[in-house]
Amino acid sequence: MILKEPSPVKSLRRIAKLRGFRFIHSSLNIDQKTFALLKRVDELYKWFAENFVHKHKHKVEKWLLYLIVLLENLSVPELKKTLHSFAFHKNDIQKVISFKKDTAKVISKLKKEIPASGIHKILFPLSYEVVLLMLLKAKDVQIKRKIQDFLRAYSGTQIHLRGDELKELGLRPGPDFKLILKELLDAKLDGKFSTKEEELVYLKNEILSKKLSR
């Protein structure tokens, strides 16, 4: 696949000059604006690789970033038909569709004043390819900062306490476990505590005491 070559943009330019990209889809038009965006994808990927790869388990597929940009102007039905016709993997198709469907909605949510836990809730379900391209497309400085904060700190945040430790506190396994762990994570993201000791105090005083008083 051309997009997996070391320097795919050069090959894409040659294709654009020779025959264009209508063999992929009749309405697909790749212009200089697209190539400028592809160049920014290179810069974005390099920035992520240099600053965040060691912090994240998530692997970002560079070729998929290119693909999403190339197909950006197609509608969701056109995307689905095109991607299935070229036999792309289901997960990759979902990421391309996600960028198309979710970007405007996510950007709108990030315009609001929201805590770190809110930013995490919005961005965590998305693939890193989609998050990075949202960072690339966002024009508002504050939105860019929120996405960068997610990549820099929020996405790797974990709580200290685990299910076994909750059992030791007398809690029974069940749906409440997940809710309590989520509430703890949100509180940690929002700076309510940092150490395990503080986390345990928060759990007892702010979560469990309220549940018992209901």
mmCIF file of C-alpha atoms in Angstrom:
data_model
loop_
_atom_site.group_PDB
_atom_site.id
_atom_site.type_symbol
_atom_site.label_atom_id
_atom_site.label_comp_id
_atom_site.label_asym_id
_atom_site.label_seq_id
_atom_site.Cartn_x
_atom_site.Cartn_y
_atom_site.Cartn_z
ATOM 1 C CA MET A 1 0.000 0.000 0.000
ATOM 2 C CA ILE A 2 1.320 3.418 -1.026
ATOM 3 C CA LEU A 3 0.278 5.012 2.258
ATOM 4 C CA LYS A 4 2.663 2.711 4.154
ATOM 5 C CA GLU A 5 5.704 3.824 2.151
ATOM 6 C CA PRO A 6 8.361 5.947 3.947
ATOM 7 C CA SER A 7 7.423 9.048 1.895
ATOM 8 C CA PRO A 8 3.922 8.423 0.519
ATOM 9 C CA VAL A 9 3.124 12.072 -0.231
ATOM 10 C CA LYS A 10 5.568 12.073 -3.170
ATOM 11 C CA SER A 11 3.851 9.029 -4.653
ATOM 12 C CA LEU A 12 0.430 10.589 -4.065
ATOM 13 C CA ARG A 13 1.507 13.724 -5.941
ATOM 14 C CA ARG A 14 2.607 11.599 -8.902
ATOM 15 C CA ILE A 15 -0.750 9.819 -8.948
ATOM 16 C CA ALA A 16 -2.547 13.168 -8.776
ATOM 17 C CA LYS A 17 -0.644 14.397 -11.838
ATOM 18 C CA LEU A 18 -0.983 11.201 -13.854
ATOM 19 C CA ARG A 19 -4.538 10.052 -13.273
ATOM 20 C CA GLY A 20 -6.066 11.625 -10.171
ATOM 21 C CA PHE A 21 -7.924 9.706 -7.483
ATOM 22 C CA ARG A 22 -11.308 9.154 -9.070
ATOM 23 C CA PHE A 23 -10.479 5.450 -9.371
ATOM 24 C CA ILE A 24 -11.032 5.375 -5.598
ATOM 25 C CA HIS A 25 -14.303 7.307 -5.773
ATOM 26 C CA SER A 26 -15.798 9.387 -8.588
ATOM 27 C CA SER A 27 -16.264 12.457 -6.386
ATOM 28 C CA LEU A 28 -12.833 12.331 -4.752
ATOM 29 C CA ASN A 29 -10.769 15.412 -5.506
ATOM 30 C CA ILE A 30 -7.288 15.785 -4.007
ATOM 31 C CA ASP A 31 -6.004 19.345 -4.367
ATOM 32 C CA GLN A 32 -3.129 21.453 -3.026
ATOM 33 C CA LYS A 33 -5.070 22.122 0.164
ATOM 34 C CA THR A 34 -5.148 18.377 0.791
ATOM 35 C CA PHE A 35 -1.418 18.041 0.174
ATOM 36 C CA ALA A 36 -0.741 20.916 2.571
ATOM 37 C CA LEU A 37 -2.771 19.035 5.182
ATOM 38 C CA LEU A 38 -0.827 15.835 4.491
ATOM 39 C CA LYS A 39 2.393 17.730 5.165
ATOM 40 C CA ARG A 40 0.973 18.852 8.502
ATOM 41 C CA VAL A 41 0.131 15.216 9.236
ATOM 42 C CA ASP A 42 3.851 14.430 8.878
ATOM 43 C CA GLU A 43 4.704 17.172 11.363
ATOM 44 C CA LEU A 44 1.940 16.077 13.745
ATOM 45 C CA TYR A 45 3.052 12.446 13.729
ATOM 46 C CA LYS A 46 6.665 13.434 14.363
ATOM 47 C CA TRP A 47 5.569 15.661 17.269
ATOM 48 C CA PHE A 48 3.520 12.834 18.790
ATOM 49 C CA ALA A 49 6.306 10.278 18.320
ATOM 50 C CA GLU A 50 8.883 12.527 19.968
ATOM 51 C CA ASN A 51 6.732 13.585 22.910
ATOM 52 C CA PHE A 52 4.132 10.949 23.693
ATOM 53 C CA VAL A 53 4.859 7.496 22.285
ATOM 54 C CA HIS A 54 6.757 6.435 25.426
ATOM 55 C CA LYS A 55 3.753 7.482 27.547
ATOM 56 C CA HIS A 56 1.075 5.602 25.646
ATOM 57 C CA LYS A 57 0.388 1.974 24.843
ATOM 58 C CA HIS A 58 -1.716 3.061 21.894
ATOM 59 C CA LYS A 59 0.001 2.716 18.542
ATOM 60 C CA VAL A 60 -0.812 5.409 16.011
ATOM 61 C CA GLU A 61 -0.902 4.224 12.402
ATOM 62 C CA LYS A 62 0.572 6.981 10.263
ATOM 63 C CA TRP A 63 -0.856 5.546 7.062
ATOM 64 C CA LEU A 64 -4.333 5.737 8.584
ATOM 65 C CA LEU A 65 -3.859 9.445 9.322
ATOM 66 C CA TYR A 66 -3.108 9.936 5.624
ATOM 67 C CA LEU A 67 -6.128 7.881 4.590
ATOM 68 C CA ILE A 68 -8.533 9.845 6.791
ATOM 69 C CA VAL A 69 -7.267 13.135 5.340
ATOM 70 C CA LEU A 70 -7.474 11.862 1.751
ATOM 71 C CA LEU A 71 -11.069 10.693 2.152
ATOM 72 C CA GLU A 72 -12.237 13.547 4.368
ATOM 73 C CA ASN A 73 -14.568 15.121 1.800
ATOM 74 C CA LEU A 74 -16.556 11.949 1.166
ATOM 75 C CA SER A 75 -19.884 11.470 2.937
ATOM 76 C CA VAL A 76 -20.363 8.688 5.481
ATOM 77 C CA PRO A 77 -22.222 6.411 2.986
ATOM 78 C CA GLU A 78 -19.513 7.080 0.374
ATOM 79 C CA LEU A 79 -16.801 6.311 2.915
ATOM 80 C CA LYS A 80 -18.410 3.037 3.933
ATOM 81 C CA LYS A 81 -18.848 1.884 0.345
ATOM 82 C CA THR A 82 -15.311 2.881 -0.658
ATOM 83 C CA LEU A 83 -13.571 1.383 2.360
ATOM 84 C CA HIS A 84 -15.472 -1.902 2.117
ATOM 85 C CA SER A 85 -14.742 -2.152 -1.605
ATOM 86 C CA PHE A 86 -11.006 -1.923 -0.883
ATOM 87 C CA ALA A 87 -11.329 -4.507 1.917
ATOM 88 C CA PHE A 88 -9.952 -2.405 4.756
ATOM 89 C CA HIS A 89 -9.945 -3.922 8.224
ATOM 90 C CA LYS A 90 -13.110 -3.329 10.232
ATOM 91 C CA ASN A 91 -11.281 -1.401 12.983
ATOM 92 C CA ASP A 92 -9.671 0.924 10.444
ATOM 93 C CA ILE A 93 -13.030 1.579 8.793
ATOM 94 C CA GLN A 94 -14.515 2.459 12.173
ATOM 95 C CA LYS A 95 -11.741 4.987 12.811
ATOM 96 C CA VAL A 96 -12.251 6.706 9.457
ATOM 97 C CA ILE A 97 -16.013 6.869 10.006
ATOM 98 C CA SER A 98 -15.525 8.064 13.581
ATOM 99 C CA PHE A 99 -13.478 11.056 12.446
ATOM 100 C CA LYS A 100 -16.138 11.991 9.909
ATOM 101 C CA LYS A 101 -19.072 11.605 12.307
ATOM 102 C CA ASP A 102 -17.591 12.731 15.622
ATOM 103 C CA THR A 103 -15.253 15.656 14.906
ATOM 104 C CA ALA A 104 -17.794 18.492 14.802
ATOM 105 C CA LYS A 105 -19.636 17.119 17.845
ATOM 106 C CA VAL A 106 -16.444 16.699 19.888
ATOM 107 C CA ILE A 107 -15.079 20.129 18.958
ATOM 108 C CA SER A 108 -18.406 21.659 20.007
ATOM 109 C CA LYS A 109 -18.247 19.934 23.408
ATOM 110 C CA LEU A 110 -14.649 21.023 23.955
ATOM 111 C CA LYS A 111 -15.616 24.667 23.425
ATOM 112 C CA LYS A 112 -17.362 24.594 26.793
ATOM 113 C CA GLU A 113 -15.712 25.078 30.179
ATOM 114 C CA ILE A 114 -15.271 21.511 31.388
ATOM 115 C CA PRO A 115 -13.035 19.865 33.995
ATOM 116 C CA ALA A 116 -10.260 17.430 33.171
ATOM 117 C CA SER A 117 -12.595 14.503 33.862
ATOM 118 C CA GLY A 118 -15.009 15.881 31.265
ATOM 119 C CA ILE A 119 -12.255 16.154 28.653
ATOM 120 C CA HIS A 120 -11.203 12.588 29.432
ATOM 121 C CA LYS A 121 -14.786 11.345 29.085
ATOM 122 C CA ILE A 122 -15.107 12.966 25.645
ATOM 123 C CA LEU A 123 -11.765 11.928 24.144
ATOM 124 C CA PHE A 124 -10.911 8.607 25.800
ATOM 125 C CA PRO A 125 -13.371 6.481 23.733
ATOM 126 C CA LEU A 126 -11.824 7.754 20.483
ATOM 127 C CA SER A 127 -8.840 6.250 18.690
ATOM 128 C CA TYR A 128 -5.581 8.178 18.890
ATOM 129 C CA GLU A 129 -5.626 8.672 15.117
ATOM 130 C CA VAL A 130 -8.950 10.487 15.457
ATOM 131 C CA VAL A 131 -7.802 12.519 18.475
ATOM 132 C CA LEU A 132 -4.617 13.624 16.706
ATOM 133 C CA LEU A 133 -6.480 14.703 13.583
ATOM 134 C CA MET A 134 -8.980 16.609 15.711
ATOM 135 C CA LEU A 135 -5.995 18.426 17.191
ATOM 136 C CA LEU A 136 -4.814 19.160 13.663
ATOM 137 C CA LYS A 137 -8.204 20.452 12.524
ATOM 138 C CA ALA A 138 -9.093 22.476 15.629
ATOM 139 C CA LYS A 139 -8.666 26.219 15.139
ATOM 140 C CA ASP A 140 -9.435 27.380 18.669
ATOM 141 C CA VAL A 141 -6.322 27.612 20.869
ATOM 142 C CA GLN A 142 -8.218 26.515 23.986
ATOM 143 C CA ILE A 143 -9.550 23.416 22.243
ATOM 144 C CA LYS A 144 -6.045 22.523 21.071
ATOM 145 C CA ARG A 145 -4.790 22.945 24.634
ATOM 146 C CA LYS A 146 -7.482 20.611 25.985
ATOM 147 C CA ILE A 147 -6.590 17.914 23.463
ATOM 148 C CA GLN A 148 -2.883 18.333 24.210
ATOM 149 C CA ASP A 149 -3.597 18.090 27.949
ATOM 150 C CA PHE A 150 -5.467 14.851 27.306
ATOM 151 C CA LEU A 151 -2.501 13.406 25.421
ATOM 152 C CA ARG A 152 0.049 14.757 27.880
ATOM 153 C CA ALA A 153 -1.578 13.801 31.161
ATOM 154 C CA TYR A 154 -5.197 12.706 31.316
ATOM 155 C CA SER A 155 -5.145 9.644 29.064
ATOM 156 C CA GLY A 156 -2.465 7.893 31.112
ATOM 157 C CA THR A 157 -3.976 8.657 34.510
ATOM 158 C CA GLN A 158 -4.793 5.653 36.684
ATOM 159 C CA ILE A 159 -6.058 5.258 40.215
ATOM 160 C CA HIS A 160 -4.147 3.308 42.853
ATOM 161 C CA LEU A 161 -6.969 1.268 44.378
ATOM 162 C CA ARG A 162 -8.144 -1.920 42.717
ATOM 163 C CA GLY A 163 -11.100 -4.247 43.052
ATOM 164 C CA ASP A 164 -9.426 -6.495 45.634
ATOM 165 C CA GLU A 165 -8.794 -3.508 47.872
ATOM 166 C CA LEU A 166 -12.419 -2.455 47.605
ATOM 167 C CA LYS A 167 -13.398 -5.961 48.738
ATOM 168 C CA GLU A 168 -11.184 -5.522 51.789
ATOM 169 C CA LEU A 169 -13.231 -2.438 52.638
ATOM 170 C CA GLY A 170 -16.353 -4.600 52.733
ATOM 171 C CA LEU A 171 -17.699 -3.803 49.283
ATOM 172 C CA ARG A 172 -19.337 -6.572 47.310
ATOM 173 C CA PRO A 173 -18.373 -7.186 43.675
ATOM 174 C CA GLY A 174 -20.948 -5.822 41.262
ATOM 175 C CA PRO A 175 -21.947 -2.784 39.198
ATOM 176 C CA ASP A 176 -20.996 -0.443 42.055
ATOM 177 C CA PHE A 177 -17.356 -1.431 41.637
ATOM 178 C CA LYS A 178 -17.116 0.161 38.208
ATOM 179 C CA LEU A 179 -19.014 3.242 39.309
ATOM 180 C CA ILE A 180 -16.770 3.738 42.333
ATOM 181 C CA LEU A 181 -13.585 3.247 40.311
ATOM 182 C CA LYS A 182 -14.850 5.695 37.694
ATOM 183 C CA GLU A 183 -15.747 8.244 40.361
ATOM 184 C CA LEU A 184 -12.258 7.895 41.820
ATOM 185 C CA LEU A 185 -10.647 8.361 38.403
ATOM 186 C CA ASP A 186 -12.721 11.480 37.722
ATOM 187 C CA ALA A 187 -11.735 12.908 41.099
ATOM 188 C CA LYS A 188 -8.049 12.214 40.473
ATOM 189 C CA LEU A 189 -8.215 13.829 37.035
ATOM 190 C CA ASP A 190 -9.795 16.891 38.624
ATOM 191 C CA GLY A 191 -6.976 17.160 41.155
ATOM 192 C CA LYS A 192 -8.893 16.085 44.257
ATOM 193 C CA PHE A 193 -5.979 13.868 45.360
ATOM 194 C CA SER A 194 -2.683 12.446 44.126
ATOM 195 C CA THR A 195 -1.319 9.806 46.533
ATOM 196 C CA LYS A 196 -2.835 6.422 47.356
ATOM 197 C CA GLU A 197 -3.398 7.529 50.948
ATOM 198 C CA GLU A 198 -5.320 10.602 49.796
ATOM 199 C CA GLU A 199 -7.260 8.419 47.385
ATOM 200 C CA LEU A 200 -8.323 6.097 50.193
ATOM 201 C CA VAL A 201 -9.418 9.035 52.362
ATOM 202 C CA TYR A 202 -11.416 10.464 49.447
ATOM 203 C CA LEU A 203 -13.050 7.091 48.849
ATOM 204 C CA LYS A 204 -14.135 6.771 52.472
ATOM 205 C CA ASN A 205 -15.174 10.386 53.092
ATOM 206 C CA GLU A 206 -16.555 11.510 49.735
ATOM 207 C CA ILE A 207 -17.909 8.356 48.102
ATOM 208 C CA LEU A 208 -18.660 5.607 50.592
ATOM 209 C CA SER A 209 -20.015 7.889 53.322
ATOM 210 C CA LYS A 210 -22.485 9.396 50.842
ATOM 211 C CA LYS A 211 -23.606 5.965 49.667
ATOM 212 C CA LEU A 212 -24.185 4.842 53.244
ATOM 213 C CA SER A 213 -26.169 7.979 54.084
ATOM 214 C CA ARG A 214 -28.670 7.439 51.245
#
